[in-house]
Amino acid sequence: MRNKKIRSLPSPLYAILDPSQTEGRPCSSVLQELLNAGARIIQLRAKEMAAREFLDLAREARTLSRARGCLFIVNDRADIALAAEADGVHLGQEDLPLYVARRLLGTDKIIGISTHDLEQAREAEQGGADYIGFGPIFGTATKDTGYSARGLTMLKEIRQAVKIPIVAIGGINENNVAQVWQAGADSAAIISDLMRAGDVTEKVKRILALRQTL
């Protein structure tokens, strides 16, 4: 049963840094662009990278993000999150169980859980997750979740069902992100629209500015 204080997320944008989508640009350069633009939550997602390379990149990202006061989350790998001194880890339904990750990382680290329906969302909250990822909202080509698009109506239902922060994910971009926030998401995870932007800094600034208009 959940009994700890609910943590808020520091930004309406949950930027995901994925080396496989930077189109040849060095990850450190893209990371600097994200930070320079004001990104305050960054997740490192490196599913195709060997563990040693992943750890080296995570350590570099930790150093750069810490200097900017940016929350740094590692995708999937609790061991790399721990070794890199990340702020936390984000786990999918098929990854390490939440209670095991909590035992490894301790109570101070942030643990987010990917969810795709009401039952999973409630289970994550009751299990002590600090936030849930929910989606795919609009569908996505970035990751094969095995789930159809959940849509804004279901996002609103999840918002009514859980108290912890919700990070919406899946097909979200500059053109539809406002709909996601209006439906109840605390933050919006964006991968492709950021990684493939000609000017990452300006893209992030425009997205953050949109939040100010709501």
Backbone as JSON, one array per atom type, in Angstrom:
{
  "sequence": "MRNKKIRSLPSPLYAILDPSQTEGRPCSSVLQELLNAGARIIQLRAKEMAAREFLDLAREARTLSRARGCLFIVNDRADIALAAEADGVHLGQEDLPLYVARRLLGTDKIIGISTHDLEQAREAEQGGADYIGFGPIFGTATKDTGYSARGLTMLKEIRQAVKIPIVAIGGINENNVAQVWQAGADSAAIISDLMRAGDVTEKVKRILALRQTL",
  "N": [[0.85, -1.21, 0.0], [0.49, 2.21, -0.79], [2.19, 4.77, 0.93], [3.83, 6.93, 1.06], [4.94, 10.35, 0.59], [3.61, 12.17, -2.14], [5.46, 12.96, -4.97], [6.05, 15.8, -6.96], [6.41, 16.51, -10.49], [9.08, 18.25, -12.1], [8.7, 19.57, -14.54], [6.62, 20.25, -17.42], [7.41, 18.99, -19.67], [8.78, 15.97, -20.61], [11.58, 14.99, -21.59], [12.99, 12.67, -23.83], [16.0, 11.19, -24.4], [17.39, 9.55, -26.98], [19.84, 7.65, -28.32], [19.66, 6.25, -30.74], [18.1, 7.76, -32.36], [19.17, 10.21, -32.93], [20.13, 10.87, -35.35], [22.83, 10.69, -36.19], [24.04, 12.77, -34.84], [26.12, 13.69, -32.06], [25.33, 12.36, -28.88], [25.89, 13.83, -26.59], [25.9, 16.43, -27.52], [23.24, 16.82, -28.32], [22.03, 16.48, -25.86], [23.08, 18.71, -24.51], [21.79, 20.72, -25.95], [19.11, 20.24, -25.24], [19.23, 20.81, -22.49], [20.11, 23.47, -22.52], [17.89, 24.69, -23.55], [16.08, 24.54, -21.55], [15.02, 22.13, -20.61], [13.96, 20.08, -17.98], [13.52, 17.57, -17.12], [14.96, 14.66, -18.08], [15.12, 11.64, -19.76], [17.22, 8.91, -20.33], [17.3, 6.76, -22.94], [18.39, 3.84, -24.16], [18.19, 1.39, -25.73], [19.45, -0.13, -27.68], [22.09, -0.13, -27.12], [25.21, -1.35, -25.87], [25.84, -2.52, -22.54], [28.12, -1.39, -21.19], [28.69, 0.88, -22.75], [26.29, 2.2, -22.47], [26.34, 2.77, -19.74], [28.58, 4.5, -19.61], [27.61, 6.67, -21.13], [25.42, 7.35, -19.58], [26.65, 8.22, -17.24], [27.97, 10.5, -18.18], [25.74, 12.0, -18.95], [24.56, 12.31, -16.47], [26.38, 13.97, -15.14], [26.24, 16.34, -16.69], [23.49, 16.97, -16.53], [23.09, 17.28, -13.8], [24.51, 19.59, -13.25], [22.79, 21.48, -14.27], [20.57, 21.29, -12.73], [18.73, 19.4, -13.49], [16.38, 16.77, -13.61], [17.33, 13.45, -13.86], [16.71, 10.5, -15.48], [17.0, 7.0, -15.94], [16.23, 4.71, -18.47], [14.71, 1.57, -18.16], [17.03, 0.15, -16.98], [17.85, -0.54, -13.86], [20.26, -1.12, -12.62], [22.15, 0.36, -14.05], [21.17, 2.91, -13.59], [21.66, 3.1, -10.86], [24.48, 2.81, -10.74], [25.28, 5.04, -12.19], [24.44, 7.06, -10.64], [21.97, 8.22, -11.09], [18.85, 10.09, -10.9], [16.73, 8.42, -10.87], [14.81, 5.59, -12.16], [13.08, 4.35, -15.03], [10.64, 1.96, -15.59], [9.36, -0.69, -17.61], [6.45, -2.8, -18.18], [7.45, -5.34, -18.5], [9.91, -5.29, -17.35], [12.26, -5.22, -14.56], [10.61, -6.02, -11.52], [8.68, -3.62, -9.67], [8.92, -3.63, -6.82], [11.35, -4.9, -6.43], [13.15, -3.2, -7.73], [12.85, -0.99, -6.08], [13.93, -1.95, -3.73], [16.58, -2.2, -4.5], [17.3, 0.44, -5.25], [16.46, 2.09, -3.2], [14.57, 4.36, -1.06], [14.78, 7.01, -1.75], [15.22, 7.39, -4.45], [13.68, 7.98, -7.66], [11.06, 6.18, -9.12], [9.53, 5.3, -12.04], [6.74, 3.88, -13.76], [5.73, 2.2, -16.67], [2.48, 2.19, -17.95], [-0.6, 0.89, -19.3], [-3.27, 0.62, -19.05], [-6.17, 0.94, -16.88], [-6.04, -0.83, -14.69], [-3.28, -1.48, -14.52], [-2.27, 1.06, -13.96], [-3.38, 1.68, -11.45], [-2.25, -0.41, -9.97], [0.48, 0.22, -10.11], [0.54, 2.63, -8.69], [-0.33, 1.79, -6.15], [1.74, 0.1, -5.59], [3.82, 1.75, -5.02], [5.02, 3.42, -6.92], [6.54, 6.42, -8.14], [5.65, 7.95, -10.21], [3.56, 7.45, -13.09], [3.98, 6.29, -16.43], [1.88, 6.73, -19.14], [0.25, 5.28, -21.89], [0.24, 3.96, -25.28], [-0.6, 7.24, -26.23], [-1.36, 8.5, -28.71], [-0.5, 6.56, -30.38], [2.52, 5.17, -31.75], [5.58, 5.09, -33.59], [7.99, 4.74, -32.53], [8.27, 2.87, -30.5], [7.28, -0.46, -30.07], [4.64, -1.19, -28.38], [2.7, -3.06, -28.19], [0.18, -2.35, -27.69], [-2.85, -0.71, -28.65], [-3.59, 2.7, -29.63], [-4.28, 4.64, -26.81], [-5.67, 7.0, -26.31], [-7.18, 10.26, -25.58], [-9.45, 10.28, -23.98], [-9.25, 8.0, -22.35], [-6.96, 8.7, -21.0], [-7.93, 10.8, -19.44], [-9.59, 9.32, -17.76], [-7.71, 7.8, -16.35], [-6.45, 9.86, -15.04], [-8.4, 10.6, -13.2], [-8.37, 8.37, -11.61], [-5.91, 7.94, -10.32], [-3.55, 9.44, -8.03], [-0.87, 10.06, -8.17], [1.74, 11.6, -10.21], [1.28, 11.79, -13.79], [2.84, 10.81, -16.72], [2.35, 11.29, -19.96], [2.66, 9.41, -22.98], [3.64, 8.55, -26.34], [3.38, 9.11, -29.59], [3.28, 11.85, -29.23], [3.68, 15.28, -29.93], [4.82, 18.59, -30.89], [2.53, 19.66, -32.02], [0.3, 18.41, -30.87], [0.64, 18.31, -28.15], [-0.52, 20.07, -26.29], [-3.14, 19.16, -26.01], [-2.78, 16.86, -24.56], [-1.82, 17.75, -22.07], [-4.1, 19.18, -21.31], [-5.85, 17.11, -20.95], [-5.09, 16.04, -18.61], [-2.49, 15.12, -18.07], [0.52, 15.39, -16.25], [3.0, 15.74, -17.29], [4.54, 15.53, -20.53], [5.87, 13.03, -22.46], [8.27, 13.12, -24.95], [9.82, 11.95, -27.84], [10.65, 11.35, -30.72], [9.9, 13.81, -32.01], [11.54, 15.61, -30.79], [14.17, 14.52, -31.04], [14.53, 14.45, -33.78], [14.37, 17.01, -34.6], [15.33, 19.92, -36.41], [16.4, 22.05, -35.06], [16.93, 21.57, -31.95], [16.96, 23.02, -29.56], [15.28, 25.28, -30.06], [12.91, 23.92, -30.57], [12.28, 22.74, -28.08], [11.97, 25.06, -26.54], [9.7, 26.19, -27.77], [7.75, 24.27, -27.19], [7.67, 24.33, -24.38], [6.81, 26.94, -24.08], [4.23, 26.76, -25.03], [2.89, 25.55, -22.94], [2.61, 27.6, -21.16], [0.55, 29.04, -22.18], [-1.81, 27.86, -21.58]],
  "CA": [[0.0, 0.0, 0.0], [1.27, 3.44, -0.88], [2.06, 5.61, 2.12], [4.81, 8.0, 1.07], [4.51, 11.62, 0.03], [3.61, 12.25, -3.6], [6.41, 13.92, -5.52], [5.61, 16.45, -8.21], [7.42, 16.55, -11.54], [9.54, 19.64, -12.24], [8.49, 20.17, -15.86], [5.55, 19.66, -18.24], [8.06, 18.26, -20.77], [9.62, 14.85, -20.21], [12.37, 14.78, -22.81], [13.66, 11.38, -23.9], [17.2, 11.2, -25.22], [17.57, 8.22, -27.55], [20.96, 7.69, -29.26], [19.32, 5.66, -32.04], [17.29, 8.7, -33.14], [19.8, 11.53, -33.05], [20.51, 11.03, -36.76], [24.26, 10.89, -36.33], [24.57, 13.82, -33.97], [26.58, 13.16, -30.78], [24.32, 12.45, -27.82], [26.24, 14.9, -25.66], [25.49, 17.69, -28.13], [21.77, 16.89, -28.23], [21.74, 16.69, -24.44], [23.35, 20.12, -24.19], [20.72, 21.52, -26.54], [17.94, 20.07, -24.39], [19.46, 21.53, -21.23], [20.18, 24.91, -22.81], [16.53, 25.16, -23.85], [15.27, 24.55, -20.33], [14.49, 20.82, -20.23], [14.27, 19.82, -16.58], [13.42, 16.12, -16.93], [15.51, 13.96, -19.23], [15.31, 10.2, -19.62], [18.14, 8.31, -21.29], [16.76, 5.5, -23.45], [19.43, 3.33, -25.05], [17.89, -0.04, -25.82], [20.32, -0.82, -28.63], [23.47, 0.13, -26.72], [25.8, -2.3, -24.94], [25.76, -2.05, -21.15], [29.25, -0.53, -20.84], [28.49, 2.15, -23.44], [25.12, 2.81, -21.83], [26.79, 3.32, -18.46], [29.44, 5.66, -19.88], [26.75, 7.77, -21.56], [24.6, 7.73, -18.42], [27.5, 9.0, -16.33], [28.15, 11.81, -18.79], [24.45, 12.7, -18.86], [24.34, 12.66, -15.06], [27.22, 15.13, -14.83], [25.7, 17.52, -17.36], [22.15, 17.29, -16.02], [23.2, 17.74, -12.41], [24.98, 20.98, -13.28], [21.66, 22.32, -14.64], [19.43, 21.04, -11.86], [17.77, 18.64, -14.29], [16.09, 15.42, -13.17], [17.88, 12.49, -14.83], [16.11, 9.17, -15.32], [17.5, 5.97, -16.85], [15.18, 3.8, -18.92], [14.83, 0.1, -18.06], [18.14, -0.47, -16.27], [18.05, -0.08, -12.48], [21.68, -1.24, -12.28], [22.86, 1.51, -14.62], [20.71, 4.09, -12.85], [22.37, 3.1, -9.58], [25.91, 3.03, -10.98], [25.48, 6.4, -12.72], [23.89, 8.0, -9.65], [20.81, 8.91, -11.66], [17.78, 10.41, -9.94], [15.77, 7.32, -10.82], [14.69, 4.67, -13.27], [11.74, 4.14, -15.57], [10.5, 0.54, -15.88], [8.21, -1.17, -18.35], [5.71, -3.91, -17.57], [8.25, -6.57, -18.6], [11.2, -5.06, -16.72], [12.4, -5.58, -13.16], [9.42, -5.64, -10.73], [8.79, -2.39, -8.9], [9.39, -3.82, -5.44], [12.76, -5.26, -6.5], [13.85, -1.96, -8.06], [12.83, -0.15, -4.88], [14.89, -2.54, -2.79], [17.91, -1.89, -5.01], [17.56, 1.87, -5.36], [16.13, 2.8, -1.97], [13.35, 5.17, -1.05], [15.0, 8.37, -2.25], [15.24, 7.42, -5.91], [12.4, 8.03, -8.34], [10.76, 5.03, -9.98], [8.34, 5.45, -12.86], [6.28, 2.62, -14.34], [4.88, 2.3, -17.87], [1.17, 1.56, -17.8], [-1.37, 0.94, -20.53], [-4.7, 0.53, -18.74], [-6.54, 1.38, -15.54], [-5.54, -1.8, -13.7], [-1.84, -1.3, -14.37], [-2.04, 2.36, -13.33], [-3.68, 1.55, -10.02], [-1.26, -1.31, -9.37], [1.74, 0.96, -9.98], [0.39, 3.58, -7.6], [-0.38, 1.05, -4.89], [3.04, -0.51, -5.37], [4.77, 2.76, -4.59], [5.65, 4.18, -8.01], [6.52, 7.87, -7.95], [4.81, 8.45, -11.3], [3.3, 6.45, -14.13], [3.92, 6.66, -17.83], [0.64, 6.15, -19.67], [0.13, 5.39, -23.33], [0.51, 5.1, -26.17], [-1.76, 8.12, -26.35], [-1.74, 8.62, -30.12], [0.21, 5.55, -31.16], [3.89, 5.6, -31.98], [6.46, 4.22, -34.37], [9.25, 4.64, -31.8], [8.32, 1.69, -29.65], [6.17, -1.38, -30.24], [4.15, -1.49, -27.04], [1.72, -4.14, -28.22], [-1.12, -1.77, -27.33], [-3.37, 0.29, -29.57], [-3.62, 4.04, -29.05], [-5.19, 4.72, -25.67], [-6.53, 8.16, -26.53], [-7.31, 11.28, -24.55], [-10.54, 9.92, -23.06], [-8.72, 7.07, -21.36], [-6.03, 9.48, -20.17], [-8.75, 11.5, -18.46], [-10.04, 8.32, -16.79], [-6.57, 7.48, -15.5], [-6.23, 11.03, -14.18], [-9.38, 10.53, -12.12], [-8.18, 7.15, -10.82], [-4.67, 7.94, -9.54], [-3.12, 10.73, -7.5], [0.53, 10.32, -8.51], [1.89, 12.25, -11.52], [1.14, 11.01, -15.02], [3.6, 11.22, -17.89], [1.73, 10.72, -21.17], [3.66, 9.07, -23.99], [3.14, 7.86, -27.53], [2.91, 9.95, -30.68], [3.09, 13.24, -28.8], [4.58, 16.23, -30.58], [4.51, 20.0, -30.67], [1.19, 19.99, -32.51], [-0.8, 17.84, -30.07], [1.0, 18.21, -26.73], [-1.45, 20.82, -25.45], [-4.3, 18.3, -25.75], [-2.37, 15.9, -23.53], [-1.83, 18.47, -20.8], [-5.48, 19.52, -20.98], [-6.53, 15.88, -20.57], [-4.71, 15.7, -17.24], [-1.1, 14.69, -17.89], [1.41, 16.35, -15.59], [4.12, 15.96, -18.19], [4.4, 14.82, -21.8], [7.12, 12.44, -22.95], [8.44, 13.3, -26.39], [11.07, 11.38, -28.33], [10.95, 11.62, -32.14], [9.74, 15.21, -32.39], [12.71, 16.3, -30.27], [15.41, 13.96, -31.57], [14.65, 14.7, -35.22], [14.19, 18.44, -34.86], [16.49, 20.58, -36.97], [16.93, 22.87, -33.97], [16.36, 21.0, -30.72], [16.77, 24.09, -28.57], [14.08, 26.05, -30.39], [11.76, 23.01, -30.43], [11.97, 22.65, -26.65], [11.47, 26.37, -26.1], [8.33, 26.37, -28.27], [6.87, 23.36, -26.45], [7.52, 24.87, -23.02], [6.02, 28.17, -24.19], [2.83, 26.35, -25.21], [2.3, 25.25, -21.62], [2.31, 28.88, -20.51], [-0.64, 29.63, -22.79], [-3.01, 27.1, -21.16]],
  "C": [[0.88, 1.24, 0.0], [1.07, 4.28, 0.38], [3.06, 6.77, 2.13], [4.26, 9.24, 0.37], [4.62, 11.61, -1.49], [4.59, 13.33, -4.06], [5.84, 14.53, -6.8], [6.76, 16.39, -9.22], [7.81, 17.99, -11.82], [9.28, 20.3, -13.58], [7.33, 19.5, -16.59], [6.1, 18.9, -19.44], [9.0, 17.22, -20.19], [10.39, 14.44, -21.46], [13.08, 13.43, -22.76], [14.8, 11.44, -24.91], [17.49, 9.78, -25.69], [18.67, 8.27, -28.6], [20.62, 7.15, -30.65], [18.53, 6.62, -32.92], [17.91, 10.07, -33.32], [20.34, 11.81, -34.44], [21.98, 11.41, -36.92], [24.87, 11.97, -35.46], [25.02, 13.21, -32.64], [25.53, 13.37, -29.69], [24.61, 13.6, -26.87], [25.82, 16.26, -26.21], [23.99, 17.89, -28.04], [21.36, 17.14, -26.78], [21.98, 18.14, -24.05], [22.27, 21.03, -24.75], [19.45, 21.45, -25.7], [18.07, 20.89, -23.11], [19.47, 23.04, -21.45], [18.79, 25.51, -23.03], [15.63, 25.16, -22.63], [14.63, 23.23, -19.97], [14.91, 20.51, -18.8], [13.95, 18.38, -16.16], [13.96, 15.49, -18.21], [15.67, 12.48, -18.89], [16.27, 9.73, -20.71], [17.61, 6.93, -21.65], [17.74, 4.97, -24.48], [19.31, 1.82, -25.18], [18.86, -0.81, -26.72], [21.8, -0.71, -28.26], [23.96, -0.93, -25.74], [25.87, -1.68, -23.55], [26.89, -1.09, -20.78], [29.1, 0.86, -21.49], [27.34, 2.93, -22.81], [25.54, 3.48, -20.52], [27.66, 4.55, -18.66], [28.61, 6.88, -20.26], [25.89, 8.27, -20.4], [25.4, 8.58, -17.44], [27.75, 10.4, -16.86], [26.87, 12.65, -18.67], [24.17, 13.13, -17.43], [25.13, 13.91, -14.69], [26.64, 16.4, -15.42], [24.35, 17.93, -16.8], [22.2, 17.82, -14.6], [23.61, 19.21, -12.35], [23.86, 21.96, -13.6], [20.44, 22.11, -13.75], [18.33, 20.27, -12.55], [17.61, 17.23, -13.73], [16.55, 14.45, -14.25], [17.4, 11.08, -14.51], [16.71, 8.22, -16.36], [16.36, 5.02, -17.2], [15.6, 2.34, -18.71], [15.84, -0.42, -17.04], [18.37, 0.14, -14.88], [19.52, -0.14, -12.1], [22.47, -0.06, -12.81], [22.43, 2.8, -13.93], [21.47, 4.21, -11.53], [23.84, 3.45, -9.77], [26.21, 4.46, -11.44], [25.0, 7.48, -11.76], [22.78, 8.85, -10.25], [19.78, 9.2, -10.58], [16.77, 9.27, -9.83], [15.78, 6.49, -12.07], [13.25, 4.61, -13.74], [11.64, 2.7, -16.06], [9.24, 0.24, -16.66], [7.55, -2.34, -17.64], [6.52, -5.21, -17.58], [9.63, -6.43, -17.94], [11.21, -5.57, -15.28], [11.15, -5.15, -12.38], [9.7, -4.4, -9.87], [9.39, -2.61, -7.52], [10.87, -4.2, -5.4], [13.61, -4.01, -6.79], [13.92, -1.05, -6.83], [13.83, -0.65, -3.85], [16.32, -2.2, -3.2], [18.25, -0.41, -4.89], [17.3, 2.65, -4.07], [14.94, 3.74, -2.13], [13.53, 6.56, -1.66], [14.97, 8.48, -3.77], [13.83, 7.39, -6.49], [12.23, 6.78, -9.2], [9.45, 5.3, -10.7], [8.0, 4.12, -13.51], [5.42, 2.89, -15.57], [3.58, 1.55, -17.63], [0.36, 1.79, -19.07], [-2.88, 0.82, -20.3], [-4.92, 0.9, -17.28], [-5.97, 0.45, -14.47], [-4.05, -1.63, -13.45], [-1.51, 0.02, -13.66], [-2.28, 2.29, -11.83], [-2.67, 0.67, -9.3], [0.07, -0.6, -9.15], [1.66, 1.94, -8.81], [0.41, 2.87, -6.25], [0.97, 0.43, -4.55], [4.13, 0.47, -4.97], [5.51, 3.49, -5.68], [5.54, 5.68, -7.73], [5.71, 8.57, -9.04], [4.53, 7.29, -12.24], [3.48, 7.09, -15.5], [2.63, 6.02, -18.34], [0.56, 6.37, -21.17], [0.1, 4.01, -23.97], [-0.74, 5.95, -26.37], [-2.25, 8.18, -27.8], [-1.17, 7.51, -30.99], [1.59, 6.07, -31.49], [4.65, 4.59, -32.81], [7.79, 4.01, -33.65], [9.38, 3.33, -31.05], [7.09, 0.84, -29.89], [5.69, -1.83, -28.87], [3.22, -2.7, -27.02], [0.33, -3.66, -27.87], [-1.54, -0.77, -28.4], [-3.36, 1.65, -28.88], [-4.68, 4.12, -27.95], [-6.15, 5.9, -25.78], [-6.66, 9.08, -25.33], [-8.4, 10.95, -23.53], [-10.05, 8.98, -21.97], [-7.71, 7.77, -20.45], [-6.8, 10.23, -19.08], [-9.25, 10.54, -17.37], [-8.92, 7.94, -15.82], [-6.3, 8.63, -14.54], [-7.18, 11.03, -12.97], [-9.09, 9.39, -11.15], [-6.93, 7.17, -9.94], [-4.28, 9.35, -9.13], [-1.69, 11.07, -7.89], [0.62, 10.95, -9.91], [1.79, 11.27, -12.68], [2.0, 11.63, -16.11], [2.96, 10.53, -19.1], [2.82, 10.48, -22.2], [3.0, 8.41, -25.2], [2.59, 8.8, -28.58], [2.7, 11.4, -30.33], [4.14, 14.13, -29.45], [4.12, 17.65, -30.3], [3.08, 20.34, -31.04], [0.06, 19.47, -31.64], [-0.52, 17.82, -28.57], [0.02, 18.96, -25.82], [-2.69, 20.0, -25.1], [-4.01, 17.33, -24.61], [-2.37, 16.56, -22.15], [-3.26, 18.77, -20.36], [-6.28, 18.3, -20.52], [-6.08, 15.38, -19.19], [-3.3, 15.23, -17.02], [-0.29, 15.78, -17.2], [2.59, 16.7, -16.48], [3.9, 15.12, -19.44], [5.76, 14.33, -22.26], [7.19, 12.57, -24.47], [9.81, 12.77, -26.79], [11.36, 11.9, -29.74], [10.91, 13.1, -32.49], [10.9, 16.05, -31.87], [13.98, 15.84, -30.98], [15.61, 14.31, -33.04], [14.46, 16.17, -35.59], [15.47, 19.03, -35.44], [17.19, 21.44, -35.94], [16.25, 22.42, -32.69], [16.06, 22.08, -29.7], [15.48, 24.87, -28.82], [12.82, 25.2, -30.24], [11.33, 22.93, -28.97], [11.39, 23.96, -26.14], [10.02, 26.58, -26.54], [7.35, 25.5, -27.48], [6.63, 23.89, -25.03], [6.67, 26.15, -23.03], [4.54, 27.85, -24.35], [2.15, 26.11, -23.86], [1.88, 26.54, -20.92], [1.02, 29.5, -21.03], [-1.93, 28.95, -22.29], [-3.54, 27.59, -19.81]]
}
